[in-house]
Amino acid sequence: GQQLNQSPQSMFIQEGEDVSMNCTSSSIFNTWLWYKQDPGEGPVLLIALYKAGELTSNGRLTAQFGITRKDSFLNISASIPSDVGIYFCAGSIAGKSTFGDGTTLTVKP
Amino acid sequence: ETGVTQSPTHLIKTRGQQVTLRCSSQSGHNTVSWYQQALGQGPQFIFQYYREEENGRGNFPPRFSGLQFPNYSSELNVNALELDDSALYLCASSLVGGPNYGYTFGSGTRLTVV
């Protein structure tokens, strides 16, 4: 079945630093999505990407849909303590999403 | 606009028992997907329901079954529970036929099988 490789698995950064994480797949997707999950909650959608090569921003977050349709990255600029959490990429096709195993972000004040 | 609500929030069952988890979809959404999330892993697709029928299934055995009702709410049933079924079960609603804005997730049901 489809599998997504998300990296890094975890990151420990200082407040104010920029963060980059990415996701690769052996399969093509027609939508890439990035979610954030806080403890005890379900994932919350951050950014959705619909076209190969698309670059989309949401505040301090920027994500890109890879040209091959098999990868995506997420950047967070000027991190703050509330950015702490687990970030998941998801590739979607025919309305069904496959998730990576997440990047756990820790931000030190 | 109400979000996705799941019940119960926590549940402890004994191996071999059966369990039913419930989900109310977000207003305006017509599709419900169920995911299993083991500790430290990403959500794994169980199945999706659209128009009260199963619309795709992941790599889960038949003892995982579901229903969708006319009001788009849904149930996930698991028979003959095994210890490995212990996980967070997430329900997500979406709109098929509309813009693909991804899922809206509920907060999940934490199932512990002992």
Short mmCIF file of C-alpha atoms in Angstrom, two decimals:
data_model
loop_
_atom_site.label_atom_id
_atom_site.label_comp_id
_atom_site.label_asym_id
_atom_site.label_seq_id
_atom_site.Cartn_x
_atom_site.Cartn_y
_atom_site.Cartn_z
CA GLY A 1 0.00 0.00 0.00
CA GLN A 2 0.91 3.66 -0.07
CA GLN A 3 3.49 4.80 2.47
CA LEU A 4 4.76 8.22 3.35
CA ASN A 5 8.24 8.83 4.74
CA GLN A 6 8.26 11.91 6.94
CA SER A 7 11.44 13.45 8.29
CA PRO A 8 12.87 14.34 10.64
CA GLN A 9 11.16 12.22 13.26
CA SER A 10 11.75 14.88 15.91
CA MET A 11 13.26 18.35 16.22
CA PHE A 12 14.45 20.39 19.20
CA ILE A 13 14.87 24.07 18.37
CA GLN A 14 15.22 27.43 20.08
CA GLU A 15 12.39 29.93 19.99
CA GLY A 16 12.83 32.19 16.96
CA GLU A 17 14.49 29.58 14.76
CA ASP A 18 13.09 28.41 11.45
CA VAL A 19 11.98 24.79 10.98
CA SER A 20 11.80 22.62 7.90
CA MET A 21 10.26 19.16 7.55
CA ASN A 22 9.42 17.05 4.54
CA CYS A 23 7.50 14.09 3.28
CA THR A 24 8.21 11.71 0.41
CA SER A 25 6.18 8.95 -1.16
CA SER A 26 6.60 6.21 -3.72
CA SER A 27 3.09 7.04 -4.98
CA ILE A 28 1.63 10.09 -6.67
CA PHE A 29 -0.98 12.15 -4.86
CA ASN A 30 -3.23 14.88 -6.22
CA THR A 31 -3.43 16.74 -2.91
CA TRP A 32 -0.91 17.23 -0.13
CA LEU A 33 -2.03 18.29 3.33
CA TRP A 34 -0.23 19.28 6.51
CA TYR A 35 -1.81 18.83 9.93
CA LYS A 36 -0.80 19.61 13.51
CA GLN A 37 -1.85 17.42 16.42
CA ASP A 38 -1.78 18.55 20.04
CA PRO A 39 -1.94 16.06 22.93
CA GLY A 40 -5.43 14.63 23.43
CA GLU A 41 -6.75 16.16 20.22
CA GLY A 42 -7.30 15.13 16.65
CA PRO A 43 -5.12 16.56 13.86
CA VAL A 44 -6.00 20.06 12.68
CA LEU A 45 -5.50 21.07 9.05
CA LEU A 46 -2.80 23.74 8.55
CA ILE A 47 -2.26 23.92 4.81
CA ALA A 48 -3.70 22.18 1.73
CA LEU A 49 -1.88 22.00 -1.63
CA TYR A 50 -3.65 21.07 -4.85
CA LYS A 51 -1.22 21.49 -7.74
CA ALA A 52 2.28 20.25 -8.45
CA GLY A 53 4.75 23.05 -7.80
CA GLU A 54 2.26 25.04 -5.71
CA LEU A 55 3.72 27.11 -2.88
CA THR A 56 1.23 28.19 -0.22
CA SER A 57 1.60 30.22 2.97
CA ASN A 58 -0.52 30.45 6.10
CA GLY A 59 1.00 33.02 8.42
CA ARG A 60 4.44 31.78 9.44
CA LEU A 61 3.86 28.46 7.68
CA THR A 62 4.86 27.79 4.09
CA ALA A 63 4.37 24.51 2.25
CA GLN A 64 5.12 23.28 -1.24
CA PHE A 65 3.70 20.52 -3.41
CA GLY A 66 6.61 18.82 -5.15
CA ILE A 67 6.79 18.85 -8.94
CA THR A 68 6.89 15.05 -9.08
CA ARG A 69 3.70 14.93 -6.94
CA LYS A 70 5.53 12.51 -4.65
CA ASP A 71 6.80 14.95 -2.05
CA SER A 72 6.03 18.03 -0.02
CA PHE A 73 7.75 20.20 2.56
CA LEU A 74 6.60 22.45 5.38
CA ASN A 75 8.56 25.41 6.73
CA ILE A 76 7.79 27.27 9.94
CA SER A 77 9.50 30.62 10.35
CA ALA A 78 10.38 32.35 13.63
CA SER A 79 9.10 29.50 15.82
CA ILE A 80 7.22 30.28 19.04
CA PRO A 81 6.46 28.02 22.04
CA SER A 82 2.92 27.27 20.87
CA ASP A 83 4.32 25.64 17.71
CA VAL A 84 5.09 22.62 19.90
CA GLY A 85 3.25 19.52 18.71
CA ILE A 86 3.28 16.75 16.16
CA TYR A 87 3.13 17.70 12.50
CA PHE A 88 1.74 15.21 9.99
CA CYS A 89 1.89 15.25 6.24
CA ALA A 90 -0.86 13.50 4.32
CA GLY A 91 -1.18 12.64 0.66
CA SER A 92 -4.71 12.47 -0.66
CA ILE A 93 -6.22 10.84 -3.71
CA ALA A 94 -9.90 10.10 -4.43
CA GLY A 95 -10.80 11.79 -1.17
CA LYS A 96 -8.78 9.38 0.99
CA SER A 97 -5.66 10.42 2.85
CA THR A 98 -2.51 8.53 3.77
CA PHE A 99 -0.54 9.96 6.69
CA GLY A 100 3.13 10.04 7.56
CA ASP A 101 4.28 9.11 11.07
CA GLY A 102 4.78 12.71 12.10
CA THR A 103 7.51 15.13 13.13
CA THR A 104 7.52 15.99 16.83
CA LEU A 105 8.55 19.60 17.35
CA THR A 106 9.89 20.91 20.66
CA VAL A 107 10.55 24.64 21.00
CA LYS A 108 12.78 25.82 23.83
CA PRO A 109 12.08 29.35 25.07
CA GLU B 1 -20.99 25.38 12.46
CA THR B 2 -20.45 22.37 14.69
CA GLY B 3 -17.28 20.33 14.39
CA VAL B 4 -16.81 16.57 14.55
CA THR B 5 -17.80 14.99 17.84
CA GLN B 6 -16.87 11.51 18.96
CA SER B 7 -18.11 9.37 21.82
CA PRO B 8 -17.05 8.04 24.17
CA THR B 9 -13.74 9.82 24.78
CA HIS B 10 -12.21 6.88 26.63
CA LEU B 11 -13.09 3.21 26.82
CA ILE B 12 -11.63 0.12 28.45
CA LYS B 13 -12.63 -3.28 27.09
CA THR B 14 -11.57 -6.86 27.65
CA ARG B 15 -10.01 -8.98 24.93
CA GLY B 16 -12.71 -10.80 22.94
CA GLN B 17 -15.39 -8.19 23.61
CA GLN B 18 -17.07 -6.00 21.02
CA VAL B 19 -17.08 -2.20 20.92
CA THR B 20 -19.03 0.52 19.10
CA LEU B 21 -17.62 4.01 18.64
CA ARG B 22 -19.75 6.91 17.45
CA CYS B 23 -19.11 10.01 15.38
CA SER B 24 -21.17 13.02 14.38
CA SER B 25 -19.83 14.70 11.28
CA GLN B 26 -19.33 18.41 10.77
CA SER B 27 -22.34 20.29 9.49
CA GLY B 28 -22.33 20.33 5.68
CA HIS B 29 -20.05 17.30 5.33
CA ASN B 30 -21.27 14.10 3.67
CA THR B 31 -18.36 11.69 4.15
CA VAL B 32 -16.89 10.06 7.22
CA SER B 33 -13.51 8.37 7.43
CA TRP B 34 -12.20 6.34 10.35
CA TYR B 35 -8.55 6.13 11.32
CA GLN B 36 -6.63 4.15 13.91
CA GLN B 37 -3.68 5.91 15.52
CA ALA B 38 -1.28 3.83 17.57
CA LEU B 39 1.03 5.59 20.00
CA GLY B 40 3.86 7.36 18.19
CA GLN B 41 2.46 6.73 14.73
CA GLY B 42 0.40 8.52 12.14
CA PRO B 43 -3.28 7.76 11.61
CA GLN B 44 -3.93 4.58 9.60
CA PHE B 45 -6.94 4.51 7.27
CA ILE B 46 -9.60 2.00 8.31
CA PHE B 47 -12.44 2.85 5.93
CA GLN B 48 -14.58 5.64 4.54
CA TYR B 49 -18.36 5.96 4.28
CA TYR B 50 -20.20 7.99 1.66
CA ARG B 51 -23.94 7.84 0.97
CA GLU B 52 -24.28 5.22 3.69
CA GLU B 53 -21.98 2.78 1.91
CA GLU B 54 -18.36 1.82 2.41
CA ASN B 55 -16.25 3.81 -0.04
CA GLY B 56 -12.78 2.40 0.35
CA ARG B 57 -11.07 0.32 3.01
CA GLY B 58 -7.56 0.11 4.39
CA ASN B 59 -5.68 -2.97 5.51
CA PHE B 60 -7.96 -3.93 8.39
CA PRO B 61 -9.71 -7.28 8.97
CA PRO B 62 -13.48 -7.76 8.55
CA ARG B 63 -14.03 -7.61 12.31
CA PHE B 64 -13.73 -3.84 11.80
CA SER B 65 -17.04 -2.71 10.35
CA GLY B 66 -18.98 0.50 10.12
CA LEU B 67 -22.21 2.25 9.37
CA GLN B 68 -23.20 5.67 8.12
CA PHE B 69 -26.66 7.03 8.84
CA PRO B 70 -28.86 9.37 6.76
CA ASN B 71 -27.73 12.33 8.88
CA TYR B 72 -24.11 11.45 7.93
CA SER B 73 -23.19 10.33 11.44
CA SER B 74 -21.28 7.09 11.67
CA GLU B 75 -20.36 4.14 13.86
CA LEU B 76 -17.24 2.02 13.98
CA ASN B 77 -17.71 -1.50 15.31
CA VAL B 78 -14.89 -3.80 16.30
CA ASN B 79 -15.61 -7.44 17.15
CA ALA B 80 -13.41 -9.94 18.98
CA LEU B 81 -11.14 -7.24 20.38
CA GLU B 82 -7.41 -7.94 20.51
CA LEU B 83 -4.77 -6.28 22.65
CA ASP B 84 -3.28 -4.64 19.53
CA ASP B 85 -6.57 -2.84 18.93
CA SER B 86 -5.63 -0.49 21.75
CA ALA B 87 -5.26 2.90 20.05
CA LEU B 88 -6.80 6.30 19.46
CA TYR B 89 -9.65 6.00 16.97
CA LEU B 90 -10.20 9.15 14.96
CA CYS B 91 -13.23 10.06 12.95
CA ALA B 92 -12.86 12.63 10.19
CA SER B 93 -15.56 14.21 8.08
CA SER B 94 -15.19 15.79 4.65
CA LEU B 95 -17.23 16.90 1.69
CA VAL B 96 -17.05 14.72 -1.40
CA GLY B 97 -17.84 16.73 -4.48
CA GLY B 98 -16.73 19.99 -2.92
CA PRO B 99 -13.34 21.68 -2.58
CA ASN B 100 -10.81 19.26 -1.17
CA TYR B 101 -10.01 21.12 2.03
CA GLY B 102 -9.01 17.92 3.75
CA TYR B 103 -10.55 16.37 6.79
CA THR B 104 -12.02 17.81 9.94
CA PHE B 105 -11.07 15.45 12.73
CA GLY B 106 -12.77 14.75 16.02
CA SER B 107 -10.75 14.49 19.22
CA GLY B 108 -10.87 10.71 19.07
CA THR B 109 -11.84 7.80 21.27
CA ARG B 110 -9.00 6.28 23.30
CA LEU B 111 -9.63 2.51 23.38
CA THR B 112 -7.70 0.32 25.77
CA VAL B 113 -8.04 -3.45 25.46
CA VAL B 114 -6.92 -5.45 28.49
#
